[in-house]
Short mmCIF file of C-alpha atoms and ligand atoms in Angstrom, two decimals:
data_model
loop_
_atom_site.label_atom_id
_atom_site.label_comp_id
_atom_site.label_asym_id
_atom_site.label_seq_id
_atom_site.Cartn_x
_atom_site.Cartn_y
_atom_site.Cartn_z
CA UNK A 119 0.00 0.00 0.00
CA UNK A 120 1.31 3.40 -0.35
CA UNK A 121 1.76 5.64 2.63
CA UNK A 122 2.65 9.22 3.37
CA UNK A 123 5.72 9.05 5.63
CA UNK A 124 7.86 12.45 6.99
CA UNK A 125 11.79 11.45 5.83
CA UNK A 126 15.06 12.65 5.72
CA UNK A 127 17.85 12.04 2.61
CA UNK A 128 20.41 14.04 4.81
CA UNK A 129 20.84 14.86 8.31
CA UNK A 130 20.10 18.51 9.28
CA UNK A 131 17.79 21.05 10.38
CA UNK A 132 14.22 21.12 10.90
CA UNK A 133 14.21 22.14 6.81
CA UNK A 134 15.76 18.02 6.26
CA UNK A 135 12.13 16.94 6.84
CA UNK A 136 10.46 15.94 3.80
CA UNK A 137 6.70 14.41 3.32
CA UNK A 138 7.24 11.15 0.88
CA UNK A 139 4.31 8.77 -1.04
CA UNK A 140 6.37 5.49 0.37
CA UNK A 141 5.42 1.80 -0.51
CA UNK A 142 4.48 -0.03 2.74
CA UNK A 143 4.28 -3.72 2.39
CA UNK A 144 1.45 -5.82 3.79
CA UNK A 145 2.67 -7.11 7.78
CA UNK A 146 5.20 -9.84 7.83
CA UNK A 147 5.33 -12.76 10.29
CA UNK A 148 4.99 -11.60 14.13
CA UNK A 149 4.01 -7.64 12.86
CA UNK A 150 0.82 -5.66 12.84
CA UNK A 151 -0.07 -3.00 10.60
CA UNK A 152 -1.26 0.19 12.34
CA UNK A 153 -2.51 3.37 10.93
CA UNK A 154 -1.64 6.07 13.20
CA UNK A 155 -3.63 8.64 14.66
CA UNK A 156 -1.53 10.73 17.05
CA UNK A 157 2.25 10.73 16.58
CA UNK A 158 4.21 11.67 19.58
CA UNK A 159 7.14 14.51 18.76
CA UNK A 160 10.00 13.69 20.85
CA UNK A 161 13.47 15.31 21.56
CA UNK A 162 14.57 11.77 20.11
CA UNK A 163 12.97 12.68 16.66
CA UNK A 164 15.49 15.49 16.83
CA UNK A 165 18.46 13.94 17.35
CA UNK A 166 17.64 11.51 14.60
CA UNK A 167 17.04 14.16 12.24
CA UNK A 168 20.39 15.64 13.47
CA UNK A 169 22.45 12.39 13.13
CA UNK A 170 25.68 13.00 15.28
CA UNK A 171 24.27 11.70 19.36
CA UNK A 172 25.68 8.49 19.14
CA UNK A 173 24.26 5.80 21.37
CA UNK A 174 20.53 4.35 20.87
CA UNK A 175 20.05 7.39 18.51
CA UNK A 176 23.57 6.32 16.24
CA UNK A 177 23.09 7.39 13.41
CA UNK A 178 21.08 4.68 10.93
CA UNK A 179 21.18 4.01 6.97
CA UNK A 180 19.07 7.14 4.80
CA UNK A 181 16.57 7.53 3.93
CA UNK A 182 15.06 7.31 7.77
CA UNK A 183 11.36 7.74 8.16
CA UNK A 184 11.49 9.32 11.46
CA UNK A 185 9.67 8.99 14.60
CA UNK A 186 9.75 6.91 18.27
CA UNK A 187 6.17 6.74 18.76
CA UNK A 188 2.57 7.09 17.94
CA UNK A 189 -0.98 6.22 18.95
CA UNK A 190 -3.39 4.34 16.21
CA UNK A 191 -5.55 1.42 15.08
CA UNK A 192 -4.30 -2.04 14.68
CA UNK A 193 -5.43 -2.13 10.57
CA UNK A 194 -3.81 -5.91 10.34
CA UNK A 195 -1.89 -8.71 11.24
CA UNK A 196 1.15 -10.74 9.62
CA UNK A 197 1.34 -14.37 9.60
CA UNK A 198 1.22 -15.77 13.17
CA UNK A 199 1.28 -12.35 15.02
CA UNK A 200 -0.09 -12.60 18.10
CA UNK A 201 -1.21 -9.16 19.36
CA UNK A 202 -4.25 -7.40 20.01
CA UNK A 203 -6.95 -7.60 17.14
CA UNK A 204 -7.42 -5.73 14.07
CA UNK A 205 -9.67 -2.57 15.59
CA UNK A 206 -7.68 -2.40 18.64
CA UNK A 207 -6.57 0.80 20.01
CA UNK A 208 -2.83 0.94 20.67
CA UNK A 209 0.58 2.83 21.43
CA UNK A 210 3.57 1.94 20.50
CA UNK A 211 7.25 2.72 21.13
CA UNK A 212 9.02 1.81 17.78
CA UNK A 213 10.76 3.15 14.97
CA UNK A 214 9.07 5.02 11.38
CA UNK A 215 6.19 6.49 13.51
CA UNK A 216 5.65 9.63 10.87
CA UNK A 217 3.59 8.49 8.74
CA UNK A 218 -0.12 7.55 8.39
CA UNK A 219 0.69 3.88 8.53
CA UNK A 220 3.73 1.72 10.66
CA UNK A 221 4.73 -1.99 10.61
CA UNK A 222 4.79 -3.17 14.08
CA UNK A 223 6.13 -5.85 15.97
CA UNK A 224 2.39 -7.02 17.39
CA UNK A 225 3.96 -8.45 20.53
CA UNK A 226 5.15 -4.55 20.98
CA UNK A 227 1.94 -3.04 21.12
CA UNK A 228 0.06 -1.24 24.05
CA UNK A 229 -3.71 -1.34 23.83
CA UNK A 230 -5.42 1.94 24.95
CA UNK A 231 -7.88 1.65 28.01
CA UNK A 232 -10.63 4.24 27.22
CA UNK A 233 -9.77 6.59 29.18
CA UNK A 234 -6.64 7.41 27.36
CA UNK A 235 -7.46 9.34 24.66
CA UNK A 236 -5.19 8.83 21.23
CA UNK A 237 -3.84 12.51 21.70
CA UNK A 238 -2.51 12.10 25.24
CA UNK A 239 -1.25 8.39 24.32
CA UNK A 240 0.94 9.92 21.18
CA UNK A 241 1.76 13.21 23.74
CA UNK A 242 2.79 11.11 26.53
CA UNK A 243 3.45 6.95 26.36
CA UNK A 244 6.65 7.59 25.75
CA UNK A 245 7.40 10.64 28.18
CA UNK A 246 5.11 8.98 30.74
CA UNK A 247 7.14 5.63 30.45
CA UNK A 248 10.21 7.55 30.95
CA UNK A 249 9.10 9.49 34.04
CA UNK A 250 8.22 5.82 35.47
CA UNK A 251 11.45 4.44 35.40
CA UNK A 252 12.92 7.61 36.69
CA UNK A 253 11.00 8.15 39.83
CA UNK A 254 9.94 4.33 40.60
CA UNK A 255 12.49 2.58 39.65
CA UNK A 256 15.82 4.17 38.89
CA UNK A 257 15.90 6.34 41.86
CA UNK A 258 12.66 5.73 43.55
CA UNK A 259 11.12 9.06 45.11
CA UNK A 260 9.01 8.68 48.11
CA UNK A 261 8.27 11.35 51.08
CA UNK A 262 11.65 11.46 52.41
CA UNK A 263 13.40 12.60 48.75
CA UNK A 264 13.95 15.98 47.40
CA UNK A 265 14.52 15.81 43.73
CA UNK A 266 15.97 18.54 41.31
CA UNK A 267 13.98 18.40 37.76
CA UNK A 268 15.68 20.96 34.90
CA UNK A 269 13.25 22.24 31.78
CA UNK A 270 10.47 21.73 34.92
CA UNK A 271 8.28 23.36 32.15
CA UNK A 272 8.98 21.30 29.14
CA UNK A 273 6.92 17.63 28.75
CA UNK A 274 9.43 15.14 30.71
CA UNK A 275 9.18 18.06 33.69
CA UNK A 276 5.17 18.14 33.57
CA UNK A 277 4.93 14.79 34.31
CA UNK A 278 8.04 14.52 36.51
CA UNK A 279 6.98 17.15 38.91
CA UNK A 280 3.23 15.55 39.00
CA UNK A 281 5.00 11.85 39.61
CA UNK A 282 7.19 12.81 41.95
CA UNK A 283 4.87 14.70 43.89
CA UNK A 284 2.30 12.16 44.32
CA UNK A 285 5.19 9.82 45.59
CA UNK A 286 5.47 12.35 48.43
CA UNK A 287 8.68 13.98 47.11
CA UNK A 288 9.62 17.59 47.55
CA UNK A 289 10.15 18.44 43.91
CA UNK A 290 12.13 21.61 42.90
CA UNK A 291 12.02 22.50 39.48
CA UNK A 292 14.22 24.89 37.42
CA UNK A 293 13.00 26.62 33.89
CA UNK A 294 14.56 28.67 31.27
CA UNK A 295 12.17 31.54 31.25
CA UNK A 296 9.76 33.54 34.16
CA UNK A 297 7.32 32.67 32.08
CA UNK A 298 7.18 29.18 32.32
CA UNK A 299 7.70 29.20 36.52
CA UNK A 300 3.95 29.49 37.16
CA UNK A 301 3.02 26.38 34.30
CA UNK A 302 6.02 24.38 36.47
CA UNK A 303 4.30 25.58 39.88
CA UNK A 304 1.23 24.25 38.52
CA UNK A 305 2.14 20.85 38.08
CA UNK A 306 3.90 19.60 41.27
CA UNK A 307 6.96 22.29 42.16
CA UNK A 308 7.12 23.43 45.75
CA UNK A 309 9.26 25.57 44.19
CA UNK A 310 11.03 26.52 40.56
CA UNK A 311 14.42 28.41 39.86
CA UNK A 312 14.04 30.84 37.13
CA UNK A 313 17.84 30.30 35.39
CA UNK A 314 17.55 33.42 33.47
CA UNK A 315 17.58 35.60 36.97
CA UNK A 316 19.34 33.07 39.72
CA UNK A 317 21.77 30.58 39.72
CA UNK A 318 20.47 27.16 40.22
CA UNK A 319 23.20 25.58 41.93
CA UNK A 320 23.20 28.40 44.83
CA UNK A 321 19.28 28.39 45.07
CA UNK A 322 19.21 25.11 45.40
CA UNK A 323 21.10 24.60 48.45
CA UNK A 324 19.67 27.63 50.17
CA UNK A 325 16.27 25.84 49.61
CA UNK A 326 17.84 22.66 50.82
CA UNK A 327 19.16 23.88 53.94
CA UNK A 328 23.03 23.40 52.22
CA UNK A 329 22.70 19.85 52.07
CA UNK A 330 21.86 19.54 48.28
CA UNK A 331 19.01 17.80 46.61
CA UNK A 332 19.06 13.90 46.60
CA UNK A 333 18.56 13.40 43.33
CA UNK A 334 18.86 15.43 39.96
CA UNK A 335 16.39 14.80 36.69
CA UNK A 336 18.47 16.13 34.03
CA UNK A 337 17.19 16.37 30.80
CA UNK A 338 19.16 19.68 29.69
CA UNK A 339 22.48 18.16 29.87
CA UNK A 340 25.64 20.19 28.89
CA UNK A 341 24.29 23.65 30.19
CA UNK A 342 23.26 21.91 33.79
CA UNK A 343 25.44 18.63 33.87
CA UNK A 344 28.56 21.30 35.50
CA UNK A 345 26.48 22.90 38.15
CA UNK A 346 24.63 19.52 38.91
CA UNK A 347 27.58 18.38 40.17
CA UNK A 348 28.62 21.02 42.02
CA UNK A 349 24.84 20.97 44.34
CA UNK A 350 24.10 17.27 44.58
CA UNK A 351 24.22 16.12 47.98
CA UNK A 352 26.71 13.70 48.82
CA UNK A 353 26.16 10.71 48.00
CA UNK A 354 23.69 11.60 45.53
CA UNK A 355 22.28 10.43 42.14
CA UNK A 356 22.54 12.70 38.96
CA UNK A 357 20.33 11.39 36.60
CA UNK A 358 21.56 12.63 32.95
CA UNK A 359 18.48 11.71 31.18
CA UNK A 360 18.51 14.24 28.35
CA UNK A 361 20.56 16.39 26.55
CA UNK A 362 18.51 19.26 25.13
CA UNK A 363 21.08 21.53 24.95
CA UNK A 364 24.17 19.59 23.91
CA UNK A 365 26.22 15.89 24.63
CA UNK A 366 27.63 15.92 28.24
CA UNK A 367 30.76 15.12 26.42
CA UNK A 368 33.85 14.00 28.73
CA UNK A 369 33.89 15.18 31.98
CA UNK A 370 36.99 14.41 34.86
CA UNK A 371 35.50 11.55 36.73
CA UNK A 372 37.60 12.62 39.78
CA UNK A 373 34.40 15.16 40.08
CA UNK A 374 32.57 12.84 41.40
CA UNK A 375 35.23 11.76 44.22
CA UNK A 376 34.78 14.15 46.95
CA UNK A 377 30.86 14.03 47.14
CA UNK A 378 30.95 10.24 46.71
CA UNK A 379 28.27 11.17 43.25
CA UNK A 380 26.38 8.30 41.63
CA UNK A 381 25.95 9.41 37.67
CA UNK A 382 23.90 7.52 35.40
CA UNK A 383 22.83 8.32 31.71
CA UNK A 384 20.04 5.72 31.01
CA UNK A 385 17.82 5.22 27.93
CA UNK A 386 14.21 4.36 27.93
CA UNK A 387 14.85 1.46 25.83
CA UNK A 388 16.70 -0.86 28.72
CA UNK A 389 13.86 0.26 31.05
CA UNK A 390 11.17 -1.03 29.28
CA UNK A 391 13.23 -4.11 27.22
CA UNK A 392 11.28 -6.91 28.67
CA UNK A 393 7.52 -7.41 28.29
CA UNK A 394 7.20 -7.60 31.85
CA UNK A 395 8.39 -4.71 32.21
CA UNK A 396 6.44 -2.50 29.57
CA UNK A 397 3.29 -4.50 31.02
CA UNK A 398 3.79 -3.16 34.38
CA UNK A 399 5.13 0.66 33.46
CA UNK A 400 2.43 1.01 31.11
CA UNK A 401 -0.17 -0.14 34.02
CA UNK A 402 1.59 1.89 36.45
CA UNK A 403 1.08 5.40 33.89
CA UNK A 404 -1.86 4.54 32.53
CA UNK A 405 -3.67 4.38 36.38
CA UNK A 406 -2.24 7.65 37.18
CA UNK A 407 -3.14 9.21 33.88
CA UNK A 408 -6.65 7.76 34.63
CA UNK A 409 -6.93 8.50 37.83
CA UNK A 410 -6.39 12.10 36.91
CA UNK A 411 -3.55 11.48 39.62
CA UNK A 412 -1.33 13.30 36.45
CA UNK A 413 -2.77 15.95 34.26
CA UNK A 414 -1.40 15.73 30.27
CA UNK A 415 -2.24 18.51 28.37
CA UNK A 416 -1.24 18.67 24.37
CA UNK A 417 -0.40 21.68 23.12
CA UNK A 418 -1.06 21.52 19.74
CA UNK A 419 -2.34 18.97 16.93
CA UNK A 420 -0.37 20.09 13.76
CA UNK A 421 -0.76 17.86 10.57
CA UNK A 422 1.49 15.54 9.74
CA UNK A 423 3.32 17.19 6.79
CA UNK A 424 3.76 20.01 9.34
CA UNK A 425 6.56 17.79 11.50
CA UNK A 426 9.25 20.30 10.90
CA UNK A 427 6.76 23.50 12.35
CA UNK A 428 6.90 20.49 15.69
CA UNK A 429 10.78 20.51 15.35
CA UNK A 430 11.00 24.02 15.58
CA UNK A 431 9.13 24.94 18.44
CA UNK A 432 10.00 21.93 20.81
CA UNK A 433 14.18 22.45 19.89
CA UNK A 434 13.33 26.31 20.13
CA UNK A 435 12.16 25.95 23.47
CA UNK A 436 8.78 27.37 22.99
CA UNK A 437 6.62 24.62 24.56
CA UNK A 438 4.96 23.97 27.86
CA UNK A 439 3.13 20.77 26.44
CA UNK A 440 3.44 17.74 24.15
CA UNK A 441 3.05 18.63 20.49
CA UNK A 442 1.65 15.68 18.59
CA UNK A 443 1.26 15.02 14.59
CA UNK A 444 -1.87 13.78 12.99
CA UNK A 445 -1.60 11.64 9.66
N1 NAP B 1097 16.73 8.85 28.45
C1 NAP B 1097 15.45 8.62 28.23
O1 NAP B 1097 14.96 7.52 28.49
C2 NAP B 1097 14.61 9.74 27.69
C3 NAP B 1097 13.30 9.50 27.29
C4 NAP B 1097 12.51 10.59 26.91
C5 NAP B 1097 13.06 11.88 26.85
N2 NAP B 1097 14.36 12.03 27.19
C6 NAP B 1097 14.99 13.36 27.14
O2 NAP B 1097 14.24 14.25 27.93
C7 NAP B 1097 14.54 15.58 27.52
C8 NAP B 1097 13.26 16.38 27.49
O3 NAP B 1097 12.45 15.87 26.47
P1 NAP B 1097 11.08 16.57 26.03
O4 NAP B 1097 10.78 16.00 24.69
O5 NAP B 1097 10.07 16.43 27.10
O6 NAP B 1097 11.53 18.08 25.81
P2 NAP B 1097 11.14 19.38 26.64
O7 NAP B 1097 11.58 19.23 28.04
O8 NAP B 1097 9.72 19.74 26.37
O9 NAP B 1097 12.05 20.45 25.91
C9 NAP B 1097 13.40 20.61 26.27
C10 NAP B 1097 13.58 21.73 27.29
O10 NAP B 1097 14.95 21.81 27.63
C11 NAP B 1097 15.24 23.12 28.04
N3 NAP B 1097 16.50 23.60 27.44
C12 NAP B 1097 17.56 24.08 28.14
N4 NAP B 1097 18.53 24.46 27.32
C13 NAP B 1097 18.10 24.24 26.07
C14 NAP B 1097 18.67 24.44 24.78
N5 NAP B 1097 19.90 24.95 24.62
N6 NAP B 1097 17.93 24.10 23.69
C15 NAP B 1097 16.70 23.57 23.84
N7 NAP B 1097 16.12 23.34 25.04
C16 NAP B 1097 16.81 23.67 26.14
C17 NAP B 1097 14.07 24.01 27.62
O11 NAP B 1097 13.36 24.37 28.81
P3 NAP B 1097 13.70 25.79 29.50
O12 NAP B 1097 13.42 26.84 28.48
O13 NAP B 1097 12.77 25.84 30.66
O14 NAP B 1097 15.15 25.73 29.90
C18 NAP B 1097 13.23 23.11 26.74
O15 NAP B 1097 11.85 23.41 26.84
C19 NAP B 1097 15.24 15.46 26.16
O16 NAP B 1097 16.61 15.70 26.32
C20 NAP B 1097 15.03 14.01 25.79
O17 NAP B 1097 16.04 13.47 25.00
C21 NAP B 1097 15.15 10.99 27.59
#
């Protein structure tokens, strides 16, 4: 069948985006075919596009249909696939999710309960996954915790600040613009550094008393990863999650010495790599989505050919929700 699918020939700027007619061929053994109704716009989308982060986003053969993610319908399944039925509602975390249709592997899909819309299932399943291995399992907040989050405005720190909060954590938050403090107050910050006017690292330990936050959510990475360092508390956990604004790169490791720091720089993908797994992080988000526990806004539903638009104002900072693509 043919499909439209957003591609790159070349790696580049938002402008390497390009909206191809693409043969799709019918679902092979084990896969499902799903048309997709909300794609999910991720920071991973950009460093695809951009080519040059190494690790699980190395940089793959070209063309590259991009995308991590997307909500849909299950349209049909390949030889022996064994996977929920043609009509199903699902989300998936896979490869070539812009476009209107993706092969899947069927055992990889997520059906939808009801209450999750498609929009906040392409907004969030993956951002929402990632926030549940962060605060439950990778350094599990509860009541006694106090947790740093950078980009506390942006979509992992929505749903970070909300998560953490409802563990019992204190949750501090720091943003890039006065404008965005009151969206990050809004959704689980006791309180949120405004870098623009203070310096996080000193703020932080005056709100902490000196002793430095337990943990630190960092999904900025090379503008934050320094001064991380530099307020942790000893003995705790920087968690380099993300790197909107540039690699880490190589850093002395004799940094870490005198404070006793644990740093870690995980990937969704080894979170969630057994079924086990997905099937438990995907009940554990999906209750507190449903619950209303955790609010998930989108901010916009552009069309698909308009991917690059999505590019632009997530990399430019401009967001304070989820923008999602519709086929
Ligand atoms: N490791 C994993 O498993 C995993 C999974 C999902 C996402 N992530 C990572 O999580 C991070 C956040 O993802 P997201 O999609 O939810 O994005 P986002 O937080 O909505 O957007 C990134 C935010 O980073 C801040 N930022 C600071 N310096 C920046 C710069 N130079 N350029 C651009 N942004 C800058 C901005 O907030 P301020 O303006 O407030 O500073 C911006 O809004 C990304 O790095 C992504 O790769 C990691």
């Amino acid at each position: 069948m043919r499909i439209q699918a957003i591609r790159i020939h070349r790696h580049g700027g938002p402008e390497a985006l390009q909206l191809d007619e693409v043969d799709l061929p019918a679902p092979g053994p084990g896969e499902a075919l799903v048309r997709n109704t909300a794609v999910g716009v991720n920071y991973a989308d950009i460093y695809e596009r951009e080519g040059d982060h190494g690790g699980p986003h190395a940089a793959k053969a070209l063309p590259i249909t991009l995308g991590h993610m997307a909500a849909g319908v299950v349209e049909a399944l390949g030889p022996g696939a064994t996977g929920p039925a043609p009509g199903t509602r699902v989300g998936y975390i896979g490869p070539a999710a812009y476009a209107s249709c993706t092969l899947v592997p069927a055992a990889r899909l997520i059906p939808l309960p009801e209450a999750i819309p498609d929009e906040v299932a392409g907004g969030w399943l993956l951002r929402g996954l990632t926030a549940e291995y962060l605060v439950r399992r990778l350094f599990p907040l509860g009541p006694r915790a106090t947790a740093l989050v950078h980009a506390a405005a942006g979509g992992m720190g929505l749903i970070l600040g909300q998560w953490g909060a409802m563990l019992g954590a204190r949750m501090i938050g720091t943003v890039g613009s006065a404008a965005k403090v009151e969206v990050a107050l809004a959704h689980g910050y006791e309180a949120v550094i405004d870098n623009s006017r203070e310096d996080f690292a000193q703020r932080v330990l005056d709100l902490t008393g000196g002793r430095g936050p337990d943990v630190i959510y960092d999904g900025v990475g090379k503008a934050a990863f320094e001064r991380s360092l530099d307020c942790i508390r000893p003995r705790g956990m920087v968690v380099s999650y993300g790197t909107a604004s540039g690699n880490v790169g190589a850093f002395d490791l004799q940094r870490l010495h005198s404070k006793s720091i644990v740093v870690t720089r995980p990937t969704l993908r080894s979170w969630i790599a057994e079924p086990d797994e997905v099937a438990a992080a995907t009940r554990a988000l999906f209750g507190a989505l449903g619950s209303g526990g955790i609010r998930a806004p989108v901010a916009q539903a552009l069309p698909l050919a308009q991917a690059a638009e999505a590019h632009r104002l997530l990399q430019g900072r401009a967001l304070t929700a989820p923008v999602i693509l519709v086929p």
